[in-house]
Amino acid sequence: MASDGCQPVGWAGKGGFSYLLHKPESRAGESYRTAGHAQNHEGEAGPEPSSSGRDRTGTWNGPAPRGHQVEPMHAQDESRAQPNKAVNDPPHVLLPGGTKMPLLGLGTYKLQSADAVKQALELGYRHIDCATIYGNEKTVGEGLKDFIAEGRRSELFIVSKVWQDAHRPEALRKSVQQSVSDLGCGHLDLCLVHWPEAWLPGTEEPDTEVTLQQTWQAMEALVDDGLAKHIGVSNFSLRQIEEVLSYARHKPVVNQVELHPLLAQRKLVGVCLRKGVHSVAYSPLGHTGQGSEVLGNPVVAEVAAEAGKSPAQVLLKWNVQRGVAVIPKAGSEPHLRENIEGLFSWRLTWDQKAKLDALDQGKHFVNNSWHTWEDPEEGGAAKPSVVLQ
């Protein structure tokens, strides 16, 4: 059985596939021809090689490969492979059209100071995550104003989200125009549908007159008209994303969801990526008031001690290392610096990542009475255990 890199193979260091024409351990000779001849003819004289280096059977008579004598490396062996190897991972993922989305962003939920945005920009943050419902886009815009005035708008990746009472096409466009104005950014690099539920304008009552397809068509019009370079979704299940993909003219490029070791959502992340939809993790350190279950987890503390990093750095790396962008909230300079410093210059080992992976329990910290999380197995390929029931 082929190894997937998670478990050692039984033939490690033993030559592996004995039927291949490498030099067997028990045979004399230093070439394919002599090894194969000795194995098949038990000492009988074989054909003489031609001047081209091959004999009349077509077997190469040059030096036999040495690779089969080297013990194979596996994922769990990486820490002893090259312990001092420098790491310089890319700090972004590519979206369609070549747009670079930074893997570390600044979450602005409950952010109250424009200075925090300015400090973030000074430290190297370029991905700024906003939303209409946060009620602070003017404050964020104040923090961005000087940077944009310097002619550096192209360095930024600015995101906003359309709230649930603006799913109707005319309300959606008005909401995005207001966000662009408040942020002072000219256009959004990414605009998301914040939640799949639609409410009547100005209320929290379900809006049964607008469909998700109509909302998505209004999102596509934003791209057509230059108000947004890319569009995506947030808090969508795999089934809902597949629904949007089935009729989308401009495909969603991002699904922003809660992701941390206690809520890995591996199927959602993996299947979406294969469909061209990148995952962005909100609450990557846990949620306000409940974060100690994640940030204060003993396993996280153990891995942090092993890696010589803080628990927050370990949690951010856990997502980033699997290609998931993170948008932690941070309002103070020390926390902003802690989150970004050296994030792309080290990696969790296989053993460390396995410890964190084992924490998964499908636990959401962000829950609302008006939203029911769908079965994570809905959508994509069904598990054999489900199919065979």
Coordinates of C-alpha atoms in Angstrom, one line a residue:
M1 CA 0.0 0.0 0.0
A2 CA 1.4 3.4 -0.9
S3 CA 2.3 5.7 1.9
D4 CA 0.5 9.0 2.3
G5 CA 3.3 10.4 4.4
C6 CA 1.4 9.9 7.7
Q7 CA 2.7 6.4 8.6
P8 CA 6.1 4.7 7.9
V9 CA 6.0 2.2 5.1
G10 CA 7.0 -1.4 5.9
W11 CA 9.8 -1.5 3.3
A12 CA 11.7 1.6 4.6
G13 CA 15.4 1.1 3.9
K14 CA 14.9 -2.4 2.5
G15 CA 15.0 -1.6 -1.2
G16 CA 11.3 -1.5 -1.7
F17 CA 10.2 -3.0 -5.0
S18 CA 12.2 -6.1 -5.6
Y19 CA 10.9 -6.7 -9.1
L20 CA 12.5 -3.4 -10.3
L21 CA 15.9 -3.6 -12.0
H22 CA 17.9 -1.9 -9.3
K23 CA 20.8 -3.7 -7.7
P24 CA 19.4 -6.2 -5.1
E25 CA 21.2 -6.3 -1.8
S26 CA 22.0 -9.9 -2.1
R27 CA 23.4 -9.8 -5.7
A28 CA 26.8 -8.9 -7.0
G29 CA 27.3 -6.3 -9.7
E30 CA 27.0 -2.6 -10.2
S31 CA 24.6 -2.2 -13.1
Y32 CA 21.1 -2.8 -14.2
R33 CA 22.2 -5.5 -16.6
T34 CA 24.2 -7.5 -14.2
A35 CA 21.6 -7.1 -11.4
G36 CA 18.8 -8.2 -13.7
H37 CA 20.8 -11.0 -15.3
A38 CA 21.9 -12.4 -11.9
Q39 CA 18.4 -12.2 -10.6
N40 CA 16.8 -13.9 -13.6
H41 CA 19.4 -16.4 -14.8
E42 CA 21.2 -17.4 -11.6
G43 CA 24.8 -17.0 -12.9
E44 CA 24.3 -17.8 -16.6
A45 CA 26.3 -15.6 -18.9
G46 CA 24.2 -12.9 -20.4
P47 CA 24.4 -11.0 -23.6
E48 CA 27.2 -8.6 -24.2
P49 CA 26.3 -4.9 -24.1
S50 CA 26.4 -2.9 -27.2
S51 CA 28.5 0.2 -27.7
S52 CA 25.5 2.3 -26.8
G53 CA 25.6 1.0 -23.2
R54 CA 22.6 -1.3 -23.7
D55 CA 22.5 -5.1 -24.2
R56 CA 20.3 -6.8 -26.7
T57 CA 17.4 -6.9 -24.2
G58 CA 17.4 -3.1 -24.0
T59 CA 18.6 -3.1 -20.4
W60 CA 20.8 -0.2 -19.4
N61 CA 24.3 -1.3 -18.5
G62 CA 25.3 1.9 -16.7
P63 CA 25.6 2.5 -13.0
A64 CA 22.8 1.2 -10.9
P65 CA 20.8 3.9 -8.9
R66 CA 21.6 4.3 -5.2
G67 CA 18.3 5.8 -4.1
H68 CA 16.9 2.5 -2.9
Q69 CA 19.6 2.2 -0.3
V70 CA 18.5 5.5 1.3
E71 CA 15.9 5.5 4.1
P72 CA 12.8 7.4 2.8
M73 CA 11.8 10.5 4.7
H74 CA 8.3 10.9 6.0
A75 CA 6.3 13.8 7.4
Q76 CA 7.1 12.9 11.0
D77 CA 10.9 12.8 10.2
E78 CA 11.0 16.4 8.9
S79 CA 12.4 17.8 12.2
R80 CA 15.6 15.8 11.8
A81 CA 15.9 16.3 8.0
Q82 CA 17.3 19.8 7.9
P83 CA 16.8 21.3 11.3
N84 CA 18.4 24.6 10.4
K85 CA 16.8 25.0 7.0
A86 CA 15.6 28.6 6.4
V87 CA 11.9 29.0 5.9
N88 CA 10.5 31.8 3.7
D89 CA 6.9 31.0 3.0
P90 CA 4.8 33.2 0.7
P91 CA 2.7 35.7 2.6
H92 CA -0.2 35.6 0.2
V93 CA -2.4 33.4 -2.0
L94 CA -3.2 34.2 -5.6
L95 CA -6.8 35.0 -6.6
P96 CA -8.0 34.9 -10.2
G97 CA -6.4 37.6 -12.3
G98 CA -3.2 37.5 -10.2
T99 CA -4.5 39.5 -7.2
K100 CA -2.5 38.7 -4.1
M101 CA -4.5 38.2 -1.0
P102 CA -2.3 38.5 2.1
L103 CA -2.6 35.5 4.5
L104 CA -2.6 37.8 7.5
G105 CA -5.1 40.5 7.8
L106 CA -6.4 42.9 10.4
G107 CA -9.9 42.1 11.8
T108 CA -11.7 45.4 12.6
Y109 CA -14.7 44.1 14.5
K110 CA -15.1 46.4 17.5
L111 CA -12.1 48.5 16.5
Q112 CA -12.5 52.0 17.7
S113 CA -9.3 53.8 16.9
A114 CA -7.9 55.0 13.6
D115 CA -4.5 54.8 15.2
A116 CA -4.7 51.1 15.4
V117 CA -5.1 50.9 11.6
K118 CA -2.1 53.3 11.2
Q119 CA 0.0 51.1 13.5
A120 CA -1.0 48.0 11.6
L121 CA 0.0 49.6 8.3
E122 CA 3.4 50.6 9.7
L123 CA 4.0 47.0 10.9
G124 CA 3.3 45.6 7.4
Y125 CA -0.4 44.7 7.5
R126 CA -2.1 45.2 4.1
H127 CA -5.2 43.0 4.3
I128 CA -7.9 45.0 6.1
D129 CA -11.2 43.2 6.9
C130 CA -14.3 45.4 7.4
A131 CA -18.1 45.0 7.4
T132 CA -21.1 47.3 7.3
I133 CA -22.5 45.8 10.5
Y134 CA -19.3 46.7 12.4
G135 CA -20.3 50.4 12.2
N136 CA -16.8 51.6 12.1
E137 CA -15.8 51.9 8.5
K138 CA -15.4 55.7 8.7
T139 CA -12.9 55.1 11.6
V140 CA -11.0 52.5 9.5
G141 CA -11.1 55.0 6.6
E142 CA -9.5 57.6 8.7
G143 CA -6.7 55.2 9.5
L144 CA -6.2 54.4 5.8
K145 CA -6.5 58.0 4.5
D146 CA -2.8 59.0 4.7
F147 CA -1.5 55.7 3.4
I148 CA -3.8 56.0 0.3
A149 CA -3.0 59.7 -0.1
E150 CA 0.7 58.6 -0.6
G151 CA -0.4 56.8 -3.7
R152 CA -0.2 53.3 -2.1
R153 CA -3.7 52.2 -2.6
S154 CA -2.5 49.3 -4.8
E155 CA -0.7 47.8 -1.8
L156 CA -3.9 47.3 0.1
F157 CA -6.4 44.4 0.1
I158 CA -9.6 45.9 1.5
V159 CA -12.6 43.8 2.3
S160 CA -16.1 44.6 3.3
K161 CA -19.3 42.6 3.8
V162 CA -22.9 43.2 2.9
W163 CA -25.3 42.7 5.9
Q164 CA -28.4 40.6 5.8
D165 CA -30.9 43.5 5.4
A166 CA -29.2 44.5 2.1
H167 CA -29.7 41.3 0.0
R168 CA -32.0 43.0 -2.4
P169 CA -30.1 44.2 -5.4
E170 CA -30.8 47.9 -5.0
A171 CA -30.0 47.8 -1.3
L172 CA -26.9 45.8 -1.8
R173 CA -25.4 48.3 -4.3
K174 CA -26.3 51.2 -2.0
S175 CA -24.6 49.4 0.9
V176 CA -21.4 48.8 -1.0
Q177 CA -21.2 52.3 -2.3
Q178 CA -21.5 53.6 1.3
S179 CA -18.7 51.3 2.4
V180 CA -16.4 52.5 -0.4
S181 CA -17.2 56.1 0.5
D182 CA -16.6 55.6 4.2
L183 CA -13.4 53.7 3.7
G184 CA -12.2 56.2 1.1
C185 CA -10.7 53.4 -1.0
G186 CA -12.3 53.9 -4.4
H187 CA -13.2 50.2 -4.7
L188 CA -13.2 47.0 -2.7
D189 CA -10.7 44.3 -3.4
L190 CA -13.2 41.8 -2.0
C191 CA -16.8 42.1 -1.2
L192 CA -18.6 39.3 0.7
V193 CA -22.2 38.3 1.5
H194 CA -21.9 38.3 5.3
W195 CA -24.5 35.6 6.0
P196 CA -26.7 33.5 3.7
E197 CA -29.9 34.6 5.4
A198 CA -31.8 37.6 3.9
W199 CA -33.8 40.0 6.0
L200 CA -36.3 42.7 5.1
P201 CA -34.6 46.1 4.8
G202 CA -34.0 47.7 8.2
T203 CA -35.4 44.7 10.1
E204 CA -34.4 41.2 11.3
E205 CA -37.4 39.6 9.7
P206 CA -36.8 37.0 7.0
D207 CA -37.1 38.4 3.4
T208 CA -38.8 35.7 1.3
E209 CA -39.0 37.9 -1.8
V210 CA -35.3 37.8 -2.7
T211 CA -33.4 34.7 -3.6
L212 CA -29.7 33.9 -3.1
Q213 CA -29.3 33.8 -6.9
Q214 CA -30.7 37.4 -7.2
T215 CA -28.3 38.5 -4.5
W216 CA -25.4 36.9 -6.2
Q217 CA -26.3 38.6 -9.5
A218 CA -26.2 41.9 -7.7
M219 CA -22.8 41.0 -6.4
E220 CA -21.6 40.2 -9.9
A221 CA -22.8 43.6 -11.1
L222 CA -20.4 45.1 -8.6
V223 CA -17.5 43.4 -10.4
D224 CA -18.9 44.5 -13.8
D225 CA -19.0 48.1 -12.7
G226 CA -15.7 48.2 -10.9
L227 CA -17.0 48.6 -7.4
A228 CA -15.4 45.3 -6.3
K229 CA -12.5 43.4 -7.9
H230 CA -13.6 40.1 -6.4
I231 CA -16.7 38.7 -4.6
G232 CA -17.2 36.0 -2.2
V233 CA -19.3 34.7 0.8
S234 CA -19.1 34.3 4.5
N235 CA -20.5 31.7 6.9
F236 CA -21.7 29.6 3.9
S237 CA -21.9 25.8 4.1
L238 CA -20.3 23.7 1.4
R239 CA -23.8 22.9 0.0
Q240 CA -24.6 26.7 -0.2
I241 CA -21.3 27.4 -2.0
E242 CA -22.0 24.6 -4.5
E243 CA -25.4 26.2 -5.1
V244 CA -23.8 29.6 -5.9
L245 CA -21.2 28.0 -8.1
S246 CA -23.9 26.3 -10.1
Y247 CA -25.2 29.6 -11.5
A248 CA -22.4 32.1 -10.9
R249 CA -21.0 34.1 -13.8
H250 CA -18.3 35.5 -11.5
K251 CA -17.3 32.8 -9.1
P252 CA -16.9 33.4 -5.3
V253 CA -13.2 33.4 -4.5
V254 CA -13.4 33.4 -0.7
N255 CA -15.6 31.9 2.0
Q256 CA -14.9 33.6 5.4
V257 CA -15.7 31.3 8.3
E258 CA -14.7 30.5 11.9
L259 CA -11.6 28.3 11.8
H260 CA -9.3 27.2 14.7
P261 CA -8.1 23.9 16.0
L262 CA -11.4 23.2 17.8
L263 CA -13.2 23.9 14.5
A264 CA -11.0 22.7 11.7
Q265 CA -13.8 22.2 9.1
R266 CA -11.4 20.2 7.0
K267 CA -13.9 19.1 4.4
L268 CA -15.2 22.6 3.9
V269 CA -11.7 24.1 3.5
G270 CA -10.4 21.3 1.3
V271 CA -13.3 20.9 -1.1
C272 CA -13.7 24.7 -1.5
L273 CA -10.0 25.1 -2.4
R274 CA -10.4 22.4 -5.1
K275 CA -13.3 24.4 -6.5
G276 CA -11.2 27.6 -6.4
V277 CA -12.7 29.1 -3.3
H278 CA -10.1 30.1 -0.6
S279 CA -11.0 30.0 3.1
V280 CA -10.4 33.0 5.4
A281 CA -10.5 32.3 9.1
Y282 CA -12.2 34.7 11.5
S283 CA -11.8 34.2 15.2
P284 CA -8.6 32.2 14.6
L285 CA -7.7 32.7 18.3
G286 CA -11.2 31.9 19.6
H287 CA -14.0 34.3 20.3
T288 CA -14.4 37.1 22.8
G289 CA -15.1 35.7 26.3
Q290 CA -14.6 32.1 25.2
G291 CA -11.2 32.4 23.7
S292 CA -9.5 30.7 26.6
E293 CA -10.8 27.4 25.3
V294 CA -8.6 27.9 22.3
L295 CA -5.9 30.4 23.2
G296 CA -5.5 28.9 26.8
N297 CA -5.7 25.3 25.7
P298 CA -3.0 23.2 27.4
V299 CA -2.1 21.5 24.1
V300 CA -1.6 24.9 22.4
A301 CA 0.6 26.0 25.3
E302 CA 2.6 22.8 25.0
V303 CA 3.2 23.3 21.3
A304 CA 4.0 27.0 21.8
A305 CA 6.7 26.0 24.4
E306 CA 8.2 23.5 22.0
A307 CA 8.3 25.9 19.1
G308 CA 9.5 28.9 21.2
K309 CA 6.4 30.9 20.1
S310 CA 3.4 32.4 21.8
P311 CA 0.1 30.5 21.8
A312 CA -1.4 33.2 19.5
Q313 CA 1.5 32.7 17.0
V314 CA 1.0 29.0 17.1
L315 CA -2.8 29.3 16.4
L316 CA -2.3 31.7 13.5
K317 CA 0.4 29.4 12.0
W318 CA -1.8 26.4 12.2
N319 CA -4.2 28.0 9.8
V320 CA -1.7 29.8 7.6
Q321 CA 0.4 26.6 7.2
R322 CA -2.6 25.0 5.5
G323 CA -3.1 28.0 3.2
V324 CA -5.9 29.6 5.1
A325 CA -5.8 33.4 5.6
V326 CA -6.4 34.7 9.1
I327 CA -7.9 38.0 10.3
P328 CA -7.3 38.3 14.1
K329 CA -8.5 41.3 15.9
A330 CA -5.9 43.4 17.6
G331 CA -6.1 46.9 18.8
S332 CA -2.8 47.4 20.6
E333 CA 0.7 47.7 19.1
P334 CA 2.1 44.7 21.1
H335 CA -0.6 42.4 19.9
L336 CA -0.4 43.7 16.3
R337 CA 3.4 43.0 16.4
E338 CA 3.0 39.6 18.0
N339 CA 0.6 38.4 15.3
I340 CA 2.7 39.5 12.3
E341 CA 6.3 39.1 13.5
G342 CA 8.0 36.1 11.8
L343 CA 4.8 34.5 10.8
F344 CA 6.2 33.2 7.5
S345 CA 9.7 32.3 8.7
W346 CA 8.9 29.1 10.6
R347 CA 6.7 26.1 10.5
L348 CA 5.0 23.7 12.8
T349 CA 6.5 20.2 12.7
W350 CA 4.3 17.3 11.7
D351 CA 4.1 16.2 15.3
Q352 CA 3.1 19.6 16.5
K353 CA 0.4 20.0 13.8
A354 CA -0.9 16.5 14.6
K355 CA -1.3 17.5 18.3
L356 CA -3.3 20.6 17.3
D357 CA -5.3 18.7 14.7
A358 CA -6.4 16.2 17.4
L359 CA -8.2 19.1 19.2
D360 CA -10.9 19.3 16.6
Q361 CA -14.4 18.9 18.0
G362 CA -16.5 20.9 15.6
K363 CA -17.1 23.6 18.1
H364 CA -18.5 27.0 17.0
F365 CA -18.0 30.0 19.3
V366 CA -19.9 32.3 16.9
N367 CA -23.6 31.3 17.1
N368 CA -26.8 33.2 16.4
S369 CA -30.4 32.3 17.1
W370 CA -31.4 33.0 13.5
H371 CA -28.7 30.8 12.0
T372 CA -28.5 27.0 12.0
W373 CA -25.1 25.5 11.1
E374 CA -25.6 22.9 8.4
D375 CA -24.3 19.3 8.6
P376 CA -20.6 19.6 7.6
E377 CA -21.1 16.4 5.5
E378 CA -23.7 18.1 3.3
G379 CA -22.1 18.9 -0.1
G380 CA -19.1 17.5 -1.8
A381 CA -18.5 13.8 -2.0
A382 CA -20.3 11.8 0.7
K383 CA -18.3 9.7 3.2
P384 CA -18.5 6.0 2.5
S385 CA -20.0 5.5 5.9
V386 CA -22.9 7.7 4.9
V387 CA -23.3 6.1 1.4
L388 CA -23.4 2.6 2.8
Q389 CA -26.0 3.3 5.5

